[in-house]
Amino acid sequence: MHNRSEQEESAVRKTPLGIERHFDRFGDWLDDSWALRKANPILDKYPKALLILTWLMRLSVGGVFIVSGLSKGIDPWGTYYKTTEYLTAMHIPIVEWGNTVLALAFILFSVEFIIGVSLLTGCYRKAAPIMAALFMLVMLPLTLWIAIADPVADCGCFGDFLVISNWATFIKNCLISIAVVWLLKFNAKVRGLIAPYAQWVATVGMAAYIVAVGYIGYWQQPTIDFRPYKIGTQLFSDDDEPEYEPKYLFVYEKDGELKKFSEDDDLPVEEDGWNFVRREELEFVRNEKANVHSDVAAADFRVWSEDGEEDVTESLAGYDRQLILLVPDINGLSMGTSWKINRIYDMSQIDNTEFFAVVAGSPESIDEWRDLSSGQYTIYTAEDTSIKELARGNPALVSLENGRIKWKSALSALRLDDDDDDVEITTSPVGMGMTGGEALWDLSLILMSLLGALILISLLRGRFGSEKQK
């Protein structure tokens, strides 16, 4: 292949916006920095050190971007909720945005994933670090703000897969930014695994993969459930010994001093001058005496009466089959869903399945929905956060057998047969008989096979790193 002149190489590296020129200047500034003046002689003397360190940076930064993008893509509803939480904390009105926030969520995790895989495979040696740097230029100050102001409980960087504190998130982003600076300077000097002529095919595969994963997660349910209520969880139980029970602290006062006692402590008596003040409920803990038939333990999902005054959770146990309609935002329901809900209710009556709704909303909004939808089913209430944790979608359906979760799906994925005597409910695109984990594995296998084939073709054609890459 003919050697290119400096002018030709510079022209190839330019982006439509000319962004690379600014990063080239940044690279020149790095050359004059104290750190590189000390490091360059060592790197010149030991060229393999540059190769090893650059691949370590690619693997570390690319791996973090892949895990972050994929965990968000697996649960696009969770990414949508977290994006909404951020925008609300910034006092940005989102009521009239419609599906724009959802589109932003899809763009966010798709770009993250594609950057990560590109770095990991050495694609776009010049452009990939620049995209990662632009991403970090936004995320680094954002995570500093949430670490200081604490407007959200957690950053949501890895969805529900891995929850870390806001300060840990900022420190993580500082380390990533340092690695990205290294890649800005040295990534183009180390060849990649896929030849430049085949990189567009890899990009199409990456984009198709992450969009497909996100589509399944949004349309039906996340392909991997990182939340407490997995398939097989005992949601309702009528056992004499509950699977989970609360623990309490008891607060007593003596001579103006408050002291807390656990249930295992000997509680003080009034004869000694102690006065009972209050009882504090701690988190629910596993009851070892419970009759548990699964390794997946029930979480604390509480259901309340329609007016929100009475806990009716225990009364929902003891049914052979149940269908729960979950509505985390009753104001977000459209009338187009009412016929489908009523149809499923009718099918459940034919099949002797107990059907009821658990919604988050005011009594007024519930009454308005009942009048508009003409629903005949019982409506209970719960916290919107608990509903969102149980199943994704607005609305969603959860099927129980003897109080244990059998399947769950967003209503949008359910297919109903027009035959009034047919009570079969199926879903698309994954289907009731295929778990989300199987779908994710199949999609991942296809992507890995594509990338592996491109790497092999690049090697066989003798073009491994022989061209200047963008």
XYZ file of C-alpha atoms in Angstrom:
470
model
C 0.000 0.000 0.000
C 1.296 3.455 -0.865
C 2.376 5.677 2.003
C 0.198 8.692 2.627
C 1.459 12.195 3.144
C 0.845 14.082 6.371
C -1.777 16.213 4.606
C -3.651 13.113 3.382
C -3.570 11.488 6.815
C -4.797 14.713 8.429
C -7.673 14.910 5.951
C -8.681 11.332 6.717
C -8.762 12.013 10.446
C -11.040 15.043 10.213
C -14.611 14.762 11.363
C -17.454 16.737 9.774
C -17.431 19.141 12.737
C -13.661 19.359 12.893
C -13.702 18.119 16.490
C -10.492 16.173 16.088
C -8.464 19.345 15.488
C -9.202 20.446 19.035
C -8.169 17.079 20.461
C -5.007 17.144 18.331
C -4.140 20.428 20.022
C -4.878 18.774 23.339
C -2.453 15.999 22.370
C 0.215 18.576 21.558
C -0.353 20.158 24.956
C 0.059 16.739 26.593
C 3.415 16.330 24.856
C 4.640 19.437 26.678
C 3.274 18.302 30.050
C 5.594 17.212 32.854
C 4.103 13.692 32.976
C 4.722 12.897 29.305
C 8.150 14.472 29.294
C 9.038 11.920 31.977
C 7.094 9.038 30.410
C 8.071 9.389 26.737
C 11.723 8.269 27.159
C 10.514 5.170 29.021
C 7.877 4.405 26.380
C 10.424 4.877 23.598
C 12.802 2.490 25.348
C 10.117 -0.113 26.078
C 7.603 -0.018 23.168
C 5.752 -3.060 24.504
C 4.885 -1.051 27.602
C 2.890 1.347 25.400
C 1.111 -1.603 23.776
C 0.252 -3.245 27.102
C -0.861 -0.054 28.838
C -3.006 1.045 25.913
C -4.764 -2.324 25.772
C -5.307 -2.196 29.531
C -6.917 1.231 29.117
C -9.045 -0.049 26.236
C -10.194 -3.041 28.253
C -10.932 -1.050 31.420
C -12.692 1.929 29.827
C -14.414 -0.188 27.178
C -15.531 -2.694 29.786
C -17.061 -0.007 32.005
C -18.876 1.569 29.042
C -20.184 -1.837 27.919
C -21.461 -2.821 31.378
C -22.985 0.616 31.898
C -24.687 0.717 28.494
C -25.856 -2.899 28.568
C -27.273 -2.732 32.110
C -29.258 0.350 31.098
C -30.333 -1.261 27.830
C -31.542 -4.408 29.566
C -33.922 -2.267 31.644
C -34.952 0.731 29.491
C -37.896 1.465 31.779
C -35.486 1.891 34.683
C -33.270 4.135 32.521
C -36.349 6.150 31.579
C -37.339 6.527 35.247
C -33.804 7.603 36.217
C -33.591 10.097 33.330
C -36.921 11.558 34.420
C -35.606 11.777 37.979
C -32.555 13.714 36.795
C -34.597 16.131 34.698
C -37.009 16.711 37.573
C -34.108 17.400 39.953
C -32.830 19.982 37.465
C -36.303 21.597 37.414
C -36.675 20.858 33.711
C -40.373 20.531 32.772
C -40.985 17.174 31.092
C -44.784 16.953 31.126
C -45.086 17.925 27.457
C -42.008 16.020 26.284
C -43.971 12.889 25.423
C -41.674 10.085 24.331
C -38.641 12.373 24.062
C -37.316 11.233 27.445
C -37.655 7.600 26.363
C -35.772 8.393 23.144
C -33.032 10.076 25.194
C -32.751 6.958 27.344
C -32.336 4.734 24.273
C -29.737 7.094 22.764
C -27.830 7.200 26.056
C -27.331 3.475 26.542
C -26.863 2.799 22.812
C -24.043 5.347 22.480
C -22.430 4.072 25.681
C -22.487 0.481 24.477
C -21.152 1.257 20.993
C -18.302 3.353 22.429
C -17.434 0.522 24.814
C -17.321 -2.219 22.168
C -15.408 0.065 19.781
C -12.741 0.665 22.422
C -12.609 -3.005 23.362
C -12.042 -4.112 19.764
C -9.828 -1.182 18.795
C -12.291 0.140 16.201
C -12.137 3.826 15.239
C -8.836 4.342 17.036
C -9.088 8.117 16.710
C -12.833 8.690 16.963
C -13.737 6.250 19.767
C -11.578 7.946 22.445
C -12.923 11.332 21.318
C -16.524 10.111 21.753
C -15.604 8.699 25.165
C -14.003 12.045 26.115
C -17.074 14.013 25.021
C -19.221 11.627 27.058
C -17.056 12.123 30.144
C -17.040 15.909 29.674
C -20.761 15.712 30.417
C -20.779 12.941 32.999
C -17.871 14.116 35.151
C -19.381 17.498 36.155
C -22.834 15.913 36.367
C -21.679 13.285 38.858
C -19.779 15.943 40.829
C -23.033 17.849 41.141
C -25.009 14.819 42.335
C -22.216 13.952 44.785
C -22.345 17.434 46.328
C -26.038 18.308 46.036
C -27.342 14.724 46.414
C -30.510 15.357 44.316
C -30.954 11.637 43.526
C -30.453 8.558 45.682
C -27.965 6.994 43.252
C -26.578 7.876 39.838
C -28.072 4.888 38.026
C -24.831 4.404 36.076
C -25.281 0.638 36.048
C -29.058 0.548 36.465
C -30.196 -1.871 39.167
C -27.355 -4.246 38.295
C -24.898 -2.389 40.540
C -25.900 0.490 42.804
C -23.024 2.620 44.091
C -22.953 5.827 46.091
C -22.815 9.220 44.430
C -19.284 9.928 45.656
C -18.102 6.505 44.503
C -19.595 7.320 41.111
C -17.647 10.568 40.892
C -14.380 8.862 41.869
C -15.067 6.149 39.277
C -15.589 8.787 36.598
C -12.361 10.557 37.589
C -10.418 7.317 37.049
C -12.174 6.687 33.741
C -11.369 10.231 32.594
C -7.677 9.687 33.322
C -7.728 6.491 31.244
C -9.570 8.306 28.435
C -6.835 10.973 28.376
C -4.287 8.201 27.836
C -6.353 6.809 24.966
C -6.691 10.239 23.389
C -2.937 10.396 23.141
C -1.884 6.802 22.439
C -4.873 4.795 21.195
C -4.229 5.585 17.515
C -0.680 4.198 17.823
C -1.865 0.679 18.708
C -3.647 -1.327 16.024
C -7.111 -2.772 16.533
C -8.653 -6.180 16.004
C -10.962 -5.302 13.095
C -9.697 -3.794 9.842
C -11.045 -0.345 8.913
C -13.006 -1.582 5.890
C -15.090 -3.889 8.139
C -15.690 -1.544 11.066
C -18.974 -0.209 9.704
C -20.336 -3.782 9.747
C -19.285 -4.103 13.404
C -21.011 -0.804 14.234
C -24.254 -1.924 12.580
C -24.090 -5.154 14.598
C -23.461 -3.285 17.868
C -26.358 -0.894 17.233
C -28.770 -3.672 16.203
C -27.845 -5.708 19.286
C -28.328 -2.982 21.909
C -31.528 -1.677 20.290
C -32.956 -5.233 20.206
C -32.097 -5.758 23.882
C -33.696 -2.416 24.756
C -36.763 -3.167 22.646
C -37.414 -6.460 24.442
C -36.871 -4.804 27.820
C -39.289 -2.016 26.989
C -41.907 -4.000 25.088
C -42.094 -6.970 27.427
C -39.754 -7.101 30.463
C -35.989 -6.776 31.078
C -34.109 -9.805 29.752
C -32.396 -10.055 33.151
C -34.328 -9.045 36.262
C -32.055 -7.194 38.688
C -34.947 -6.236 40.979
C -36.270 -8.069 44.092
C -39.302 -9.705 42.426
C -37.857 -12.304 40.072
C -39.798 -15.170 38.515
C -40.428 -17.701 41.282
C -40.679 -15.162 44.090
C -43.381 -15.912 46.689
C -45.289 -12.637 46.541
C -48.273 -13.613 48.715
C -48.285 -16.397 51.311
C -50.882 -17.746 53.739
C -48.369 -19.804 55.722
C -48.685 -19.585 59.486
C -45.093 -18.446 59.581
C -44.496 -15.554 57.158
C -41.467 -15.867 54.908
C -40.396 -12.342 55.822
C -41.125 -10.578 59.056
C -40.259 -7.092 60.345
C -37.798 -6.420 63.109
C -38.299 -3.584 65.574
C -36.376 -1.266 67.858
C -38.040 -0.034 71.048
C -37.238 3.450 72.272
C -37.420 4.151 76.011
C -36.773 7.344 77.965
C -35.263 7.813 81.410
C -34.243 11.116 83.010
C -34.493 12.864 79.638
C -32.231 10.309 77.912
C -33.490 8.159 75.033
C -32.195 4.622 74.579
C -33.003 2.006 71.943
C -33.502 -1.710 72.643
C -33.776 -4.537 70.125
C -36.211 -7.429 70.354
C -33.421 -9.627 71.693
C -32.648 -7.276 74.581
C -34.263 -7.394 78.002
C -36.707 -4.514 77.831
C -36.641 -2.084 80.790
C -39.571 -1.805 83.176
C -41.403 1.242 84.478
C -40.404 0.415 88.070
C -36.820 1.367 87.127
C -37.927 4.764 85.817
C -38.075 3.876 82.102
C -40.981 5.091 79.978
C -41.847 3.613 76.580
C -41.668 6.269 73.828
C -42.116 4.605 70.432
C -41.458 1.561 68.278
C -39.257 1.839 65.147
C -39.641 -0.683 62.320
C -36.451 -1.981 60.769
C -36.066 -3.740 57.410
C -37.812 -7.049 56.810
C -35.594 -10.080 57.480
C -35.855 -13.754 56.540
C -37.870 -15.932 58.909
C -36.014 -19.248 59.144
C -39.157 -20.994 60.434
C -41.110 -20.124 57.302
C -42.281 -22.837 54.933
C -40.213 -21.817 51.898
C -40.239 -23.922 48.726
C -37.909 -21.781 46.620
C -34.448 -20.323 46.851
C -35.992 -17.023 45.776
C -37.442 -15.352 48.841
C -40.402 -13.017 48.889
C -39.769 -9.326 49.150
C -41.864 -6.837 51.061
C -44.622 -5.925 48.606
C -47.499 -4.318 50.456
C -50.962 -3.756 48.972
C -53.474 -1.311 50.427
C -57.176 -0.691 50.087
C -58.397 1.739 47.446
C -58.484 4.598 49.943
C -54.976 3.687 51.132
C -55.999 3.232 54.764
C -55.951 -0.574 55.197
C -53.184 -3.087 54.476
C -54.886 -5.909 52.531
C -51.765 -7.870 51.568
C -52.556 -10.898 53.732
C -56.077 -11.197 52.313
C -54.665 -11.699 48.797
C -53.005 -15.012 49.730
C -54.582 -18.437 49.288
C -55.652 -18.236 45.604
C -54.594 -20.898 43.101
C -54.248 -18.457 40.196
C -54.106 -14.670 40.145
C -53.554 -11.960 37.559
C -52.433 -8.578 38.844
C -52.790 -5.467 36.703
C -50.033 -3.070 37.752
C -50.390 0.650 37.037
C -47.547 2.821 38.377
C -49.035 5.971 36.819
C -52.792 5.885 36.396
C -52.752 9.322 34.785
C -50.544 7.918 32.032
C -53.078 5.301 30.899
C -54.757 5.737 27.550
C -58.297 4.715 26.777
C -56.905 2.446 24.066
C -55.720 0.039 26.769
C -59.080 -0.287 28.525
C -60.561 -2.765 26.013
C -57.527 -5.020 26.342
C -57.664 -4.909 30.143
C -61.390 -5.660 30.163
C -60.838 -8.503 27.684
C -58.183 -10.046 29.932
C -60.513 -9.645 32.908
C -63.255 -11.535 31.044
C -60.781 -14.291 30.110
C -59.641 -14.585 33.716
C -63.230 -15.103 34.857
C -63.652 -17.950 32.351
C -60.412 -19.498 33.599
C -61.328 -19.077 37.312
C -58.397 -16.736 37.851
C -58.584 -13.990 40.442
C -58.037 -10.642 38.674
C -57.409 -7.312 40.404
C -55.509 -4.074 39.823
C -52.832 -2.456 41.974
C -52.382 1.187 41.050
C -50.613 4.316 42.235
C -52.908 7.298 42.180
C -55.300 9.439 44.122
C -58.856 8.243 44.900
C -60.147 10.853 42.433
C -57.971 9.590 39.579
C -58.952 5.995 40.365
C -62.672 6.864 40.265
C -62.173 8.707 36.983
C -60.403 5.722 35.418
C -63.099 3.295 36.624
C -65.811 5.448 35.052
C -63.966 5.879 31.750
C -62.821 2.262 31.392
C -65.989 0.588 32.720
C -63.772 -1.866 34.573
C -65.477 -4.432 36.814
C -62.340 -5.572 38.644
C -61.268 -4.683 42.184
C -58.707 -1.898 42.495
C -56.117 -1.691 45.271
C -53.271 0.778 45.760
C -49.532 0.616 46.411
C -46.491 2.868 46.257
C -45.471 3.633 42.692
C -41.863 2.627 43.462
C -42.961 -0.829 44.643
C -45.131 -1.293 41.564
C -42.250 -0.332 39.257
C -39.970 -2.794 41.048
C -42.433 -5.656 40.666
C -42.842 -5.290 36.879
C -41.962 -2.793 34.163
C -44.590 -1.150 32.004
C -47.581 1.118 32.433
C -49.631 -0.989 32.719
C -48.118 -4.444 33.279
C -49.500 -7.864 34.195
C -48.140 -10.364 36.723
C -49.366 -13.961 36.838
C -49.252 -15.837 40.151
C -49.764 -19.505 41.029
C -50.295 -20.132 44.735
C -48.908 -16.671 45.406
C -45.679 -17.311 43.480
C -44.737 -15.274 40.392
C -45.111 -17.382 37.223
C -44.580 -14.719 34.560
C -44.885 -10.980 34.069
C -45.149 -8.750 31.044
C -45.967 -5.251 29.951
C -49.516 -5.087 28.613
C -48.195 -3.935 25.230
C -46.589 -7.351 24.595
C -49.687 -9.444 25.275
C -51.517 -11.110 22.414
C -55.121 -12.173 22.868
C -57.075 -14.659 20.777
C -60.397 -13.423 19.385
C -62.086 -16.697 20.345
C -64.162 -16.013 23.462
C -63.598 -19.581 24.658
C -59.809 -19.321 24.352
C -58.142 -18.046 27.495
C -54.594 -18.465 26.221
C -52.384 -15.402 26.631
C -49.079 -15.203 24.774
C -46.471 -12.510 24.380
C -44.130 -11.173 21.765
C -41.345 -10.994 20.821
C -39.862 -13.403 23.390
C -42.882 -15.473 24.367
C -43.951 -17.011 27.659
C -41.996 -20.206 27.020
C -38.702 -18.409 26.484
C -36.992 -16.604 29.322
C -35.450 -13.203 28.840
C -32.068 -14.645 29.734
C -32.290 -16.992 26.746
C -33.102 -14.089 24.439
C -30.159 -12.085 25.763
C -27.825 -15.058 25.371
C -28.937 -15.671 21.776
C -28.517 -12.014 20.832
C -25.114 -11.865 22.540
C -23.999 -15.013 20.731
C -24.961 -13.482 17.383
C -23.019 -10.278 18.120
C -19.946 -12.145 19.369
C -20.042 -14.389 16.299
C -20.207 -11.346 14.020
C -17.300 -9.617 15.748
C -15.304 -12.853 15.797
C -15.887 -13.363 12.065
C -14.772 -9.799 11.302
C -11.608 -10.276 13.368
C -10.877 -13.548 11.578
C -11.462 -12.009 8.140
C -9.173 -9.115 9.039
C -6.428 -11.573 9.997
C -6.861 -13.816 6.953
C -6.774 -10.924 4.526
C -3.544 -9.704 5.997
C -5.040 -6.292 6.714
C -4.627 -6.505 10.496
C -3.754 -2.926 11.414
C -2.338 -2.157 7.980
C -4.497 0.900 7.306
C -4.840 4.133 9.130
C -8.081 4.000 11.087
C -10.407 6.810 11.775
